[in-house]
Coordinates of C-alpha atoms in Angstrom, one line a residue:
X1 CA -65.6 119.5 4.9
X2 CA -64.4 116.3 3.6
X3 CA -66.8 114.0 5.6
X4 CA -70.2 116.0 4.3
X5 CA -68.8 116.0 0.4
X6 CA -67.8 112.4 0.5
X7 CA -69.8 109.3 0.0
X8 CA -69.2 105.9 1.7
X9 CA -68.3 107.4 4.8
X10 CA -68.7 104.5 7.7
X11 CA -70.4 105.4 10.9
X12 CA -67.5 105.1 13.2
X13 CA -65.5 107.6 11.4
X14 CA -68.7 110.0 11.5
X15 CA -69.0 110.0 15.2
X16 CA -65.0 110.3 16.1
X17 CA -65.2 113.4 13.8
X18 CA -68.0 114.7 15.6
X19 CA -67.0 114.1 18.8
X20 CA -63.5 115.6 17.8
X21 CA -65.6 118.7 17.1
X22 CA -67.1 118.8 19.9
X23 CA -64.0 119.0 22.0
X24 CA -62.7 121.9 19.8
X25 CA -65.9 123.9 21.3
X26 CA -63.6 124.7 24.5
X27 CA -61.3 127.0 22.0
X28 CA -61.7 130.4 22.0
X29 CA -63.6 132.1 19.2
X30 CA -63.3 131.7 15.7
X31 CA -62.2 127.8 16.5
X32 CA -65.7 127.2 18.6
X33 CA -67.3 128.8 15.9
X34 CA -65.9 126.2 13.1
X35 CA -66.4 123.7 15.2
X36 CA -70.3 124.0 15.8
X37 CA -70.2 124.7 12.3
X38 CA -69.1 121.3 11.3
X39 CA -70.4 119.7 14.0
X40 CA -74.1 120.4 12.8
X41 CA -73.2 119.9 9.4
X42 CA -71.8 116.0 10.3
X43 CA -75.4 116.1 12.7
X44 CA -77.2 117.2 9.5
X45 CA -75.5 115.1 6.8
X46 CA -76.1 111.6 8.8
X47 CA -79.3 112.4 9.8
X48 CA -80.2 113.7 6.2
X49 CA -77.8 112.2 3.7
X50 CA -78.0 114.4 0.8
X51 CA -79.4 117.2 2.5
X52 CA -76.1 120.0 2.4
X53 CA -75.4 118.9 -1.2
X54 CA -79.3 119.7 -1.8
X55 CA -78.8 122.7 -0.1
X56 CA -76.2 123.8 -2.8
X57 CA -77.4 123.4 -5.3
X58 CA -80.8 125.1 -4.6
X59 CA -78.0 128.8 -3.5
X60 CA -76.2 128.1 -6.5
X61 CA -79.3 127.8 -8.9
X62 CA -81.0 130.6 -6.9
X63 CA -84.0 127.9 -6.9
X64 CA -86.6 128.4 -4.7
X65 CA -87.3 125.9 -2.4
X66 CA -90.3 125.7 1.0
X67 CA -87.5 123.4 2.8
X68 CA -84.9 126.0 2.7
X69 CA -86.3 129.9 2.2

């Protein structure tokens, strides 16, 4: 949660976090679950920077948006 909220977050620590995610997808349910969860989210936010926080505030405005029905 951390890692998509912050700025200034270097690559390395990026892809240890997301590889550390995807080794928790071995758990049994609702830890694979969180897991993917963040996993797409770290996927998302380094592809994307910006994109979850943009994401937020278009559900919290109740804004409508073509990228995110």
């Amino acid at each position: 949660y951390v890692l998509t909220k912050a700025t200034g977050i270097t690559e390395e620590l990026y892809r240890r976090t997301y590889n550390f995610c995807t080794r928790l997808l071995t758990l049994p349910a609702p830890y694979c679950t969180v897991a993917l969860d963040c996993a797409i989210r770290l996927k998302t936010e380094t592809a994307v920077p910006g994109t979850l926080y943009q994401r937020l505030v278009i559900a919290e405005q109740n804004l409508t948006s073509e990228l995110y029905p």
